[in-house]
XYZ file of C-alpha atoms in Angstrom:
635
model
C -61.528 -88.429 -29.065
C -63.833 -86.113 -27.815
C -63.916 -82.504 -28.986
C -65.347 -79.435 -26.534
C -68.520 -78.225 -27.884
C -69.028 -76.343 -24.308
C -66.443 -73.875 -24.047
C -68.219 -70.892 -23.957
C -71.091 -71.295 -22.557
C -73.263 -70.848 -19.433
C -74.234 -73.891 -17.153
C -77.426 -74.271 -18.010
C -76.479 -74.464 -21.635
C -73.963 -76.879 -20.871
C -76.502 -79.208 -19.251
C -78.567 -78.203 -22.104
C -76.286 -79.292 -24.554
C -74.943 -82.019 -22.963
C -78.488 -83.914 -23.127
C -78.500 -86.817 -25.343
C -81.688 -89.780 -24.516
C -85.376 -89.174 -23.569
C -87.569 -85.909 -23.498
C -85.777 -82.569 -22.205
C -87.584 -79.211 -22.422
C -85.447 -76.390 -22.601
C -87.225 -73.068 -21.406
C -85.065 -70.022 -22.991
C -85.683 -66.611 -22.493
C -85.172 -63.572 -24.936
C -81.846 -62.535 -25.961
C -80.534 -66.429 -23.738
C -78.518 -67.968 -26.754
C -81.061 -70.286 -27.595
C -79.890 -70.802 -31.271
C -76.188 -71.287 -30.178
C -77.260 -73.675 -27.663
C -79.537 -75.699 -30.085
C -76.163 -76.213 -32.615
C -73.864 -77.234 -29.920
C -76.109 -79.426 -28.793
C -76.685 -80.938 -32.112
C -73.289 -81.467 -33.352
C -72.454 -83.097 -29.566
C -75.033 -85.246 -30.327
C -73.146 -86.347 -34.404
C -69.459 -85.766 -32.786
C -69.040 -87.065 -29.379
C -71.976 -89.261 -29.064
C -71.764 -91.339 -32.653
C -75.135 -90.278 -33.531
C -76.379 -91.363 -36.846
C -76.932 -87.699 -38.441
C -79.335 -88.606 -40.964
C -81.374 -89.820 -37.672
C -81.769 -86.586 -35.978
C -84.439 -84.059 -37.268
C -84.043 -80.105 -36.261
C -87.407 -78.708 -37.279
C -88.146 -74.818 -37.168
C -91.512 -73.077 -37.893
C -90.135 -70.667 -40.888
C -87.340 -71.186 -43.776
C -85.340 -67.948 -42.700
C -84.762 -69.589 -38.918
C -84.168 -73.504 -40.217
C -81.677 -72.060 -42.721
C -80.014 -70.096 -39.959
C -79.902 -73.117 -37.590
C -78.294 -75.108 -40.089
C -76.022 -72.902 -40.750
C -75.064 -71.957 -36.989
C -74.225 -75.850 -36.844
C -72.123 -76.446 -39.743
C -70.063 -72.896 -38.572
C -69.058 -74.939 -35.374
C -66.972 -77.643 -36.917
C -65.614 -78.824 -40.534
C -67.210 -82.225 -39.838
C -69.060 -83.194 -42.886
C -71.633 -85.278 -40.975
C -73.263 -82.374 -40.112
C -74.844 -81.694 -43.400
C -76.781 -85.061 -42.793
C -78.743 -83.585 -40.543
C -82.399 -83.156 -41.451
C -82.809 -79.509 -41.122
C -86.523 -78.357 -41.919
C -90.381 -76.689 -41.275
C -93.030 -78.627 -39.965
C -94.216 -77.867 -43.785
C -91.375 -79.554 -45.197
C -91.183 -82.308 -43.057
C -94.514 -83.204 -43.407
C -94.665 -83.301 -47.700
C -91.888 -85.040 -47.122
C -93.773 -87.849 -45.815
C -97.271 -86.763 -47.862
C -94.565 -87.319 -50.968
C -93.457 -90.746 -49.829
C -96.296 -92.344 -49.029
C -98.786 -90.687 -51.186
C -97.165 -89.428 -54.153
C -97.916 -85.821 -53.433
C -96.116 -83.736 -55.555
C -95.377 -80.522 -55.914
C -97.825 -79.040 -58.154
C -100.267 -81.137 -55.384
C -100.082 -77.919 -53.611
C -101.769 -75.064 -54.098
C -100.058 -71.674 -55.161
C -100.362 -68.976 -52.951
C -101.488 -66.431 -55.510
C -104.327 -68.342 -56.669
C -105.327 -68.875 -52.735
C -105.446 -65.674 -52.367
C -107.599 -64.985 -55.121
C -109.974 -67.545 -54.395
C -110.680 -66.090 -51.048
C -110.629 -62.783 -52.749
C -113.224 -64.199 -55.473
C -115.686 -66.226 -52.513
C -115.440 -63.046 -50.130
C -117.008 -60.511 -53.729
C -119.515 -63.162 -54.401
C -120.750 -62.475 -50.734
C -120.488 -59.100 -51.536
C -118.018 -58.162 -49.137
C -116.169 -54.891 -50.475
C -113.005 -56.275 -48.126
C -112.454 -58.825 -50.639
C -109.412 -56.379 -52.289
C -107.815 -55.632 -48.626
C -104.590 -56.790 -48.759
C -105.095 -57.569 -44.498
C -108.091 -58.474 -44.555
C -107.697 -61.858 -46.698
C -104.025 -62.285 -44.617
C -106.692 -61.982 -41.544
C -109.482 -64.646 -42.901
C -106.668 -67.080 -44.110
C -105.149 -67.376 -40.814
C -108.493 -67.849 -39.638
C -109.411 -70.516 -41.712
C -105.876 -72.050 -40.698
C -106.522 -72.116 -37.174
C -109.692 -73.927 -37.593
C -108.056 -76.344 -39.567
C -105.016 -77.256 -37.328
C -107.259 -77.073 -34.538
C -109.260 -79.844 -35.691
C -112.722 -78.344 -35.654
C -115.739 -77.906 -37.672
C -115.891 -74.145 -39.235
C -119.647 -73.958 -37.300
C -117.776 -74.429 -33.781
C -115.899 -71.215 -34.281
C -115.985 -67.582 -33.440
C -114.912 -65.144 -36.145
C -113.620 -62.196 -34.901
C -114.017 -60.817 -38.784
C -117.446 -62.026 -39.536
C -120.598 -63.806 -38.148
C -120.421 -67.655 -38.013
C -122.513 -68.388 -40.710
C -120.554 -65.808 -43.410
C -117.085 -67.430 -41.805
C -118.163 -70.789 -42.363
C -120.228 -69.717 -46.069
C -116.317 -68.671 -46.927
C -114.378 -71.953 -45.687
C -116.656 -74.213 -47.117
C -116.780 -72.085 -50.729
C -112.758 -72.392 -50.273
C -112.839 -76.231 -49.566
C -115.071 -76.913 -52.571
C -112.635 -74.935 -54.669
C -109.721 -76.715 -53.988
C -111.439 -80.115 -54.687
C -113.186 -78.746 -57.975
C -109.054 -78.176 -59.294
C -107.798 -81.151 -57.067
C -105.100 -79.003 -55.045
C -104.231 -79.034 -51.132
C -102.830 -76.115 -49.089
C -100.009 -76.046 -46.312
C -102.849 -76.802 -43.497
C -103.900 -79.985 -45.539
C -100.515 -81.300 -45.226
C -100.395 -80.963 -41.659
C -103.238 -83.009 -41.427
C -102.906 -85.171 -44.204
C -99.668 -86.315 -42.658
C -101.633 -86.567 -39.119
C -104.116 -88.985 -40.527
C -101.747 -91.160 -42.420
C -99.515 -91.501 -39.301
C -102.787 -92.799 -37.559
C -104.292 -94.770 -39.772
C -100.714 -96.485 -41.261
C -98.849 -98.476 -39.111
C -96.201 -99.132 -41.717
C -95.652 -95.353 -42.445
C -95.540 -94.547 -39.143
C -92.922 -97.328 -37.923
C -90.971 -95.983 -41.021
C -90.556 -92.421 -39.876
C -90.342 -93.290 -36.237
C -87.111 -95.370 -37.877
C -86.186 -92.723 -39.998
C -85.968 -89.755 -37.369
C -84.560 -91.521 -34.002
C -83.339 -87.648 -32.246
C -86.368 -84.732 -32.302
C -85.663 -81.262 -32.027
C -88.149 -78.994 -31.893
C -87.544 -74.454 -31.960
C -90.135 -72.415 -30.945
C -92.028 -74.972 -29.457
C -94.281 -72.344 -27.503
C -95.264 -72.106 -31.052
C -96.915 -75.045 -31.953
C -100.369 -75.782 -32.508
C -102.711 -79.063 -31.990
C -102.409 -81.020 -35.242
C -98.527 -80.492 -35.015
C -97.958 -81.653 -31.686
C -100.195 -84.873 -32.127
C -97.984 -85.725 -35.026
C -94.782 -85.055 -32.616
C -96.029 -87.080 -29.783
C -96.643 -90.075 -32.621
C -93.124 -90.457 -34.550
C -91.199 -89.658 -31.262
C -92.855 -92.785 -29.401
C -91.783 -95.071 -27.472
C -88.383 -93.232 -26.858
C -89.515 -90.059 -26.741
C -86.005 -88.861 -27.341
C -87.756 -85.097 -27.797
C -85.602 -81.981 -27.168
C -87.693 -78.832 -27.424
C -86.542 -75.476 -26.445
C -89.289 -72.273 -26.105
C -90.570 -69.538 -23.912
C -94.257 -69.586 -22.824
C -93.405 -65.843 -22.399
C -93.222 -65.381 -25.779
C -96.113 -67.361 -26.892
C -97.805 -64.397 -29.136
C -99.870 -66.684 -31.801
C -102.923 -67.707 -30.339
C -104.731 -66.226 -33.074
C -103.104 -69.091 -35.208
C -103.855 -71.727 -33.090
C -100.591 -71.973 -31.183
C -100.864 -73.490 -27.664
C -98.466 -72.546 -24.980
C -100.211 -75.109 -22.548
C -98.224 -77.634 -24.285
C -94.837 -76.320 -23.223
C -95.951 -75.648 -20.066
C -97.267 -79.024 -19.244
C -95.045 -80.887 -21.359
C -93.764 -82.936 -18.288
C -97.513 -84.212 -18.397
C -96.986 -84.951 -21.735
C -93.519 -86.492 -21.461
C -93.033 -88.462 -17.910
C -89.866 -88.270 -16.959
C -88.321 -85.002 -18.851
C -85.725 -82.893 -17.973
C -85.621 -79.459 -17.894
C -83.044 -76.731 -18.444
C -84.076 -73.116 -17.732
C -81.706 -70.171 -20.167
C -82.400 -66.868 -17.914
C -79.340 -65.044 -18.851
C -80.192 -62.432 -21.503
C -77.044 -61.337 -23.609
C -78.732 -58.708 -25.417
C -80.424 -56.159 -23.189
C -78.898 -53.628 -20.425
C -80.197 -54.034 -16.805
C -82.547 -51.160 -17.142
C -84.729 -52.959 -19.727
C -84.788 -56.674 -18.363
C -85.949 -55.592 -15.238
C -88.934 -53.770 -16.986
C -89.771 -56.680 -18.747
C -89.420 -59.044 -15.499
C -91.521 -56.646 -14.141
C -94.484 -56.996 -16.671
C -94.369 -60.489 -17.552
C -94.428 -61.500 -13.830
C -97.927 -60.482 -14.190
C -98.671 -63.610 -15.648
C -100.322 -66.760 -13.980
C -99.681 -69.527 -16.394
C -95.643 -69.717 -16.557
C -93.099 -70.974 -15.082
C -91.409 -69.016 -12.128
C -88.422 -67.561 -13.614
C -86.489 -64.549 -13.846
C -84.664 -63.304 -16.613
C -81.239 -62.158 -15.646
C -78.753 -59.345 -17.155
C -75.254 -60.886 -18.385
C -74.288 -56.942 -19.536
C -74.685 -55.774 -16.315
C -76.298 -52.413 -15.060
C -77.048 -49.850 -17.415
C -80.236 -48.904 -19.987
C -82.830 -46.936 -20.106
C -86.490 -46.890 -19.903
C -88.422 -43.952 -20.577
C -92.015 -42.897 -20.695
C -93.950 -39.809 -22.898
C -97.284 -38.864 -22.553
C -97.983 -36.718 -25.967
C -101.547 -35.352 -26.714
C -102.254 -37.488 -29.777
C -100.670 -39.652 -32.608
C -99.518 -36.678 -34.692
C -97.593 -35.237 -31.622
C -96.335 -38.566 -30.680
C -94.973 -39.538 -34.163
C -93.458 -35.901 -34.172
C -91.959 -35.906 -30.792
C -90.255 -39.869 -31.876
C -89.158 -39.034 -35.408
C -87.284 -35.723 -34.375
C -85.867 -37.733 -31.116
C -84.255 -40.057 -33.605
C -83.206 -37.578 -36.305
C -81.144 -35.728 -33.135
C -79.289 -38.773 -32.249
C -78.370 -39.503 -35.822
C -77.591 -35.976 -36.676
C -75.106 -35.872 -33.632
C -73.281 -39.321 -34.497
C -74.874 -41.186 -31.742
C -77.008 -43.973 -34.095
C -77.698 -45.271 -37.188
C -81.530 -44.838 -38.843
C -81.227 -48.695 -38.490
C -80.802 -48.883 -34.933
C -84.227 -47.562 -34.020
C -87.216 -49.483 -34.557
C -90.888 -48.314 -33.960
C -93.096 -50.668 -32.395
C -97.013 -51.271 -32.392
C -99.534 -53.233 -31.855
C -102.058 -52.965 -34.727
C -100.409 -52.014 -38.411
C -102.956 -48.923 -38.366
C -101.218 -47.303 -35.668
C -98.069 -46.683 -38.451
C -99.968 -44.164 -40.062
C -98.802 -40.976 -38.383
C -94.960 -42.465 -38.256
C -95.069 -43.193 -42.113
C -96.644 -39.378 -42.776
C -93.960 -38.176 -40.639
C -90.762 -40.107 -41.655
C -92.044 -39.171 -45.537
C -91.895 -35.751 -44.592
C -88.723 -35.804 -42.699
C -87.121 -37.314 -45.835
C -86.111 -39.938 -43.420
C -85.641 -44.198 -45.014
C -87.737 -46.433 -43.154
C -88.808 -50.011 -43.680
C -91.826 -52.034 -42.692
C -91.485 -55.271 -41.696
C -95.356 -56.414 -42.152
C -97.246 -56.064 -45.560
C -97.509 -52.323 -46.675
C -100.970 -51.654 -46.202
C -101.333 -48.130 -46.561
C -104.469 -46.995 -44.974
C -104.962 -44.622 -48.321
C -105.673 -47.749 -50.490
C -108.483 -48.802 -48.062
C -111.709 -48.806 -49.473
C -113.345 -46.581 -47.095
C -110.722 -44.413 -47.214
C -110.787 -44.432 -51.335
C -114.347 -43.555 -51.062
C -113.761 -40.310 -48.814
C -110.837 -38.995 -50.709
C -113.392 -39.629 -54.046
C -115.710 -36.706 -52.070
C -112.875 -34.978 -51.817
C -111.608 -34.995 -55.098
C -114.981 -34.111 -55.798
C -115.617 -31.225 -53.764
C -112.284 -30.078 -54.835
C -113.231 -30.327 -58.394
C -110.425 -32.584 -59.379
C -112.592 -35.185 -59.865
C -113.314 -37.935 -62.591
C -116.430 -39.679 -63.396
C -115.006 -42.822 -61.553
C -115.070 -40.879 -58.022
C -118.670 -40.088 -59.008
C -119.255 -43.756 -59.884
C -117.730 -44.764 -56.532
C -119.915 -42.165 -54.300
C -122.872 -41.709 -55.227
C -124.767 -44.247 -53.704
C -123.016 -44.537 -50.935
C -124.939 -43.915 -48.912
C -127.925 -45.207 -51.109
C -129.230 -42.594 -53.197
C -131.689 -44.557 -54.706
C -130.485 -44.292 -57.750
C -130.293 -47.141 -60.548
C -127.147 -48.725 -61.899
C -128.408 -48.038 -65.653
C -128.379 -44.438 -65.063
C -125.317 -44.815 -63.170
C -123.670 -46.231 -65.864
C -125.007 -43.898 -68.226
C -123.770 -40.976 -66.864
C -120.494 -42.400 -66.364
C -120.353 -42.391 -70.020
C -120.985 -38.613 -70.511
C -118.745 -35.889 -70.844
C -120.440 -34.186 -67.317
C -121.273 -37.346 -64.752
C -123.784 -34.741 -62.875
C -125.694 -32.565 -65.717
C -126.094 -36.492 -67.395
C -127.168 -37.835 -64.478
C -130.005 -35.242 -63.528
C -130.836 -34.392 -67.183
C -130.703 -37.505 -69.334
C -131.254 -40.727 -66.784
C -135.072 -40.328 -66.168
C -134.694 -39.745 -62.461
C -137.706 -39.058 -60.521
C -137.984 -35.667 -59.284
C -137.090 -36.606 -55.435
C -134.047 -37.818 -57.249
C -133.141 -35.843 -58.874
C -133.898 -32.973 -55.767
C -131.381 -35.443 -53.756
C -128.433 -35.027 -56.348
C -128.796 -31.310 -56.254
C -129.012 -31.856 -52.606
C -125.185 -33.670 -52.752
C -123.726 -31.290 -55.132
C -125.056 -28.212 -52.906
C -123.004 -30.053 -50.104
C -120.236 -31.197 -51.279
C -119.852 -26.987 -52.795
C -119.951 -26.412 -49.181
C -117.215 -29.160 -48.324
C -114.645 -27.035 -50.575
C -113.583 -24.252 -48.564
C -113.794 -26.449 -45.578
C -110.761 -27.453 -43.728
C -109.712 -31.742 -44.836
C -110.405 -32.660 -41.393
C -113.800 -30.667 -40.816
C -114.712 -31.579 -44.611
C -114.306 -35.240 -43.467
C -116.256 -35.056 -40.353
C -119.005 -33.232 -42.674
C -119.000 -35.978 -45.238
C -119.595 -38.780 -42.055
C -122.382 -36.889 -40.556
C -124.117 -34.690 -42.602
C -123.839 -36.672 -45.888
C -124.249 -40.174 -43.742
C -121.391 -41.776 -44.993
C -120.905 -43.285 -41.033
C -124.225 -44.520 -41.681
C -123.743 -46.576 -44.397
C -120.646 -48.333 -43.349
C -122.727 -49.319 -39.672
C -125.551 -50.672 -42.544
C -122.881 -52.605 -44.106
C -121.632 -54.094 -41.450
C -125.059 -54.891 -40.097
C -125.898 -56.784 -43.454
C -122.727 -58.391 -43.975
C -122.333 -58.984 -40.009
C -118.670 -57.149 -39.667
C -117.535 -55.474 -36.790
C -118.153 -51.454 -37.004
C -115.390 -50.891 -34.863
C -112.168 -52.032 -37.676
C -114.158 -50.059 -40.481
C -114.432 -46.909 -37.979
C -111.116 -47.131 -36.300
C -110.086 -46.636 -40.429
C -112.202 -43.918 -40.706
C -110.894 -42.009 -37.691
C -106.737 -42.369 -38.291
C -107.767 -41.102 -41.561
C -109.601 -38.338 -40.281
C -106.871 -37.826 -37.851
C -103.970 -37.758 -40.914
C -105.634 -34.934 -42.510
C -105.732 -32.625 -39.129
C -102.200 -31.089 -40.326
C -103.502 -29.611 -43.891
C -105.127 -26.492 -44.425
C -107.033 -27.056 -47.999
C -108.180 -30.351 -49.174
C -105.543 -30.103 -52.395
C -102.803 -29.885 -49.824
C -104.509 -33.269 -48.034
C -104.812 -34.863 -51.643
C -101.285 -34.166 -52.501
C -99.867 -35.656 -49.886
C -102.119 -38.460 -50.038
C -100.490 -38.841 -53.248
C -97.210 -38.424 -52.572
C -97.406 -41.117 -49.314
C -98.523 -43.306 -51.920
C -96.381 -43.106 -53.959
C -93.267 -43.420 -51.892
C -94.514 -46.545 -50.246
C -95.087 -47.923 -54.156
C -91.336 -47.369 -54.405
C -90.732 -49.082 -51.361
C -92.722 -52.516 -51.932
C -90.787 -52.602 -55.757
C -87.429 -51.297 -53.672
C -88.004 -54.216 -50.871
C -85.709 -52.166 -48.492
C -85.737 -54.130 -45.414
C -82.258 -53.114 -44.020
C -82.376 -49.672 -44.507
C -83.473 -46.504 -42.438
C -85.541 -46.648 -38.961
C -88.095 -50.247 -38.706
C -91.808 -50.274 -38.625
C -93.087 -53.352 -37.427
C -96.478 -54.698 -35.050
C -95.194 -56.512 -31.872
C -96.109 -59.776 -33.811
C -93.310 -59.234 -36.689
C -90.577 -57.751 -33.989
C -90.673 -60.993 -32.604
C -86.905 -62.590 -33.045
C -85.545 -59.008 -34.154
C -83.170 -56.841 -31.589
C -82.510 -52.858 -31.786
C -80.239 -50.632 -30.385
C -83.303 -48.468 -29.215
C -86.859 -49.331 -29.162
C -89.974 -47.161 -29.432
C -93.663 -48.848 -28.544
C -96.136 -46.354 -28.957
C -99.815 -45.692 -28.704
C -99.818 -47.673 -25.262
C -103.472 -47.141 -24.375
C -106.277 -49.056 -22.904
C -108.338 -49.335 -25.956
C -104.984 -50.868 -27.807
C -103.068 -53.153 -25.990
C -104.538 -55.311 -24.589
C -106.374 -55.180 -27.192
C -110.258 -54.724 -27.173
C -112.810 -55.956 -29.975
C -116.373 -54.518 -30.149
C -117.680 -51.896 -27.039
C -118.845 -54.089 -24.021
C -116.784 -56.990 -24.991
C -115.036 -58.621 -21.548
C -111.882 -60.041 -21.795
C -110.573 -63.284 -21.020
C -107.845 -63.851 -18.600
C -106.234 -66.103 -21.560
C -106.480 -62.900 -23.318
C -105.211 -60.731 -21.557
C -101.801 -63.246 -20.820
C -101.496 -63.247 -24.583
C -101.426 -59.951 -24.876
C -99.373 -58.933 -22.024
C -96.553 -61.409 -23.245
C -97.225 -59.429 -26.562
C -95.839 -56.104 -24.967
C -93.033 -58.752 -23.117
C -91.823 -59.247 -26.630
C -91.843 -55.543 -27.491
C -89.866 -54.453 -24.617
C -87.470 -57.335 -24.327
C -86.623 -56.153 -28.979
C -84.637 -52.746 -27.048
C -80.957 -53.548 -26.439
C -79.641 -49.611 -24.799
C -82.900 -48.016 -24.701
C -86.521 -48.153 -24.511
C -88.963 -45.181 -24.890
C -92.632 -46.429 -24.001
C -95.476 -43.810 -25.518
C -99.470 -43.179 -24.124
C -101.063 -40.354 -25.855
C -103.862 -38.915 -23.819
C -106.441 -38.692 -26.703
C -107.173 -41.321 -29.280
C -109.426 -40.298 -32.284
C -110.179 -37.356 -30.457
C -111.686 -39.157 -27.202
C -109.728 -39.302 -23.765
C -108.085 -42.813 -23.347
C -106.038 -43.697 -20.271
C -103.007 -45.465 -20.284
C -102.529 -49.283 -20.641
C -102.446 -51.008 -17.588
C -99.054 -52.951 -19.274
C -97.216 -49.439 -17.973
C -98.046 -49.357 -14.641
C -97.173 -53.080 -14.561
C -94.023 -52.241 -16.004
C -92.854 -49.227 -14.443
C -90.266 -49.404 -11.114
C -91.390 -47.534 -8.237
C -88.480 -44.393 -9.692
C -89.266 -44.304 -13.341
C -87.973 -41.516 -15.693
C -91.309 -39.333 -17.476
C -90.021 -36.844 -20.301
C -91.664 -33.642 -20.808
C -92.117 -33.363 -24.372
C -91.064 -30.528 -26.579
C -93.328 -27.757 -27.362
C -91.426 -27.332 -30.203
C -93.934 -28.669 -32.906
C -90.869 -28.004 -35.618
């Protein structure tokens, strides 16, 4: 007897549902009840339609949204059958088969720590000082992933971190590794599991046995090798059901191709496909903002997302002078609707698109006393090594120094001086008087030591911000880091965009110890927070890449400029029309996070410099929008 696994829903995720034989795309927008539709449709398929459960595979790209899948299906019905379902990643799927057929094993695969180090170790042997930044190594892994799932030879790529021959110097150092202790990473599975498939006719007739039913989430997600391994164990039947959003295809940098959802029909002659455009999440006010934007885009299928709460929302837009006034103006906006009852801390969220721009919000919600979270790696722009070496001038100049911050400066820029008597002095009671009195320095050394200490005199009774700009110029610290990245071919512009949010952080301080102590005390309280792990608590951080399957009662994305989102790499470089889709359904995903309200920020001045507004607002905006005037009440 049949049971109703429909009652419920809409139409479309009836039909969706409801789909049993051959290929079926399902194109769901945000908020559309994707993951309810995915388990109805999967315990149809074991309850009404006999299918063999342990013959259906459900695969998601992370744990956390397999686990929740599963356990959305087995909440539907006390069948037991249900838990035969193959519920996985395309990671565990695939060593699954690696361990079949090849006797991969666990401790085959190489630990994530020691990957990280290795990087770390290849990146100081090229004498790159980024080799202990947390994002940076995130940033060169993922880069060395994409060229992996891609397919391609390291040579045929474009860093956007490094010049081709340092990139491909640091995969090739990182391949030789792993063979010298005989491991494989996550990337060499996928691929592994590609070429066995191709090259094994027995393996592959097995698995194409095994899993008879495909399901596929996120499928906007998926990159090259992944799909070619799809397309193989789902022949000849091509019983594929895939459900995704091109509009919310946000990993390029990964290697994920939305032109495979959006010609998938090519792919798959014959599909069917279902289209979710109800959103159940957002009011009126937001959907239509989002509609607005994403229509924008050329390659995507003609839909429009439609409002099952009815009218209602709101979309707002501030124009503060800087970051400082905008992470003022936001933090005291959501301490007044807490204070009067209206929210939770937890309802609000604060949205951007690179992790720097967190900065002034993290300053600010420290000083407000206020819990927050961050839902990417802390990287506190303190503990960068540019920023390290200016606070060591500082605590120098300040005369809280140690012999370390001495060690760390002085040739940098080069001073000419040697590492013996570096090392020497280092060693002494008084780093300077040792340095000028018992390290045999010439005396044009010795003249430009005197030189530095006369400065750096001066830089004490400076205000932190002018002291900073002093130490850039005037003491050529700007001029070293555009000679470092000229030898070690980096980009100037991620080293100075540091430079200048720390420059801007210290604006708000009178005297440098007042700077340094909060320095300190930022520091510390995010070194609380990492041991503390409190992702559920107070008002969420997070970069429009992390927001992505998260929902908030109210929604702040700030720092909405031109030289931001979309986002621009060096001065002069044109962007792509790809590019600029990518990053538009970037800001798509922001917007469509807000649930009751959405507050969309442009500061007029970035690092000090006019900036105009993105052209994402005026593509959002209606023809009436609502524009606050901000308080002049800096309190």
């Amino acid at each position: 007897m049949a049971v109703n696994l429909t009652e419920g829903l809409n139409e479309n995720q009836k039909k969706a549902v409801a789909h049993v034989d051959g290929p079926c795309l399902v194109v769901a927008g945000p908020g559309s009840g994707k993951t309810r539709t995915i388990s109805h449709r999967i315990a149809n398929l074991v309850i009404n339609k006999g299918i063999n459960p342990r013959s259906i595979l459900a695969i998601s790209f992370t744990k956390a949204s397999s686990q929740e899948m599963k356990k959305r299906t087995l909440s539907i019905t006390a069948d037991s059958r249900i838990r035969r379902v193959n519920f996985g990643t395309f990671h565990s799927v695939f060593f699954k088969i690696l361990r079949y057929f090849s006797g991969y094993e666990l401790n085959s695969l190489i630990d994530e720590k020691v990957k990280l180090k290795a990087v770390s170790t290849i990146m100081k042997s090229l004498g790159l000082k980024e080799a202990d930044d947390g994002e940076m190594l995130g940033r060169v892994i993922t880069e060395i992933s994409y060229v992996k799932n891609e397919l391609m030879h390291p040579r045929d790529f474009d860093s956007e971190l490094f010049d081709k021959s340092v990139f491909e110097s640091i995969y090739n150092k990182y391949e030789m590794f792993k063979h010298e202790i005989k491991k494989i990473d996550f990337d060499d599975m996928l691929i592994m599991t590609y070429e066995l498939l191709r090259a094994n006719k027995r393996a592959l007739d097995t698995v194409r046995m095994s899993y008879k039913y495909v399901l596929v989430d996120e499928f906007q997600d998926i990159n090259n090798v992944q799909f070619e391994v799809i397309k193989l164990i789902t022949l000849p039947e091509n019983n594929l059901f895939v459900v995704g959003d091109e509009d919310q295809s946000i990993y390029g940098f990964r290697g994920s191709r939305p032109d495979f959802l959006l010609e998938f029909e090519k792919y798959f002659e014959g599909s069917n496909r279902i289209v979710l455009d109800i959103n159940y999440r957002s009011n009126s006010e937001i959907i239509t903002a989002g509609n607005n934007l994403i229509g924008h885009n050329v390659n995507r299928y003609d839909k429009s997302i439609k409002p099952y709460l009815g009218m209602g929302g709101r979309v707002a837009f501030i124009e503060p002078k800087d970051s400082e006034e905008e992470a003022n103006y936001i933090v005291n906006d959501i301490n007044k609707k807490v204070s009067s009852g209206e929210a939770e801390f937890s309802d609000f969220a604060i949205i951007y698109r690179n992790n720097i721009q967190s900065r002034a919000f993290i300053d600010t919600l420290i000083d407000m006393r206020i819990d927050f979270s961050v839902k990417d790696i802390q990287v506190g722009i303190y503990d960068h090594w540019a920023c390290r070496d200016l606070i060591s001038y500082l605590k120098i100049a300040s005369e809280v120094s140690t012999n370390d911050d001495w060690v760390r400066i002085i040739n940098r820029p080069f001073r000419y001086l040697s590492r013996e008597a570096i090392s020497k002095a280092k060693s002494s009671n008084d780093f300077l008087y040792s340095l000028t009195t018992d390290c045999d320095l010439k005396q044009i050394q010795i003249e430009t030591v005197e030189d530095l200490d006369a400065d750096l005199h001066y830089v004490k009774g400076l205000a932190p911000s002018y002291a900073i700009s002093y130490i850039r110029s005037t003491l050529d610290y700007d001029r070293y880091i555009l000679d470092y990245c000229n030898d070690k071919k980096l980009r100037v512009k991620d080293l100075t965009d540091i430079l200048n949010e720390f420059e801007s952080s210290s604006k708000k301080y009178k005297t440098i110890p007042e700077f340094l102590e909060h320095i300190k005390s930022v520091k510390k309280e995010l070194a609380a927070k990492r041991v503390v792990k409190d992702a559920d608590r107070g008002v969420v951080l997070t970069t429009m890449h992390s927001a992505k399957g998260l929902e908030f009662r109210h929604v702040y994305i700030i720092g909405v400029d031109e030289k931001t989102i979309p986002y621009q790499g060096e001065k002069g470089t044109e962007m792509s029309e790809s590019h600029v889709e990518e990053e538009r359904r970037l800001f798509y995903v922001a917007i469509t996070r807000a649930k009751e309200s959405l507050l969309i920020s442009s500061p007029h001045y970035k690092f000090g410099k006019l900036v105009e507004e993105s052209i994402f607002i005026s593509e959002t905006k209606k023809k009436k929008v609502e524009k606050l005037k901000l308080n002049e009440d800096k309190s």
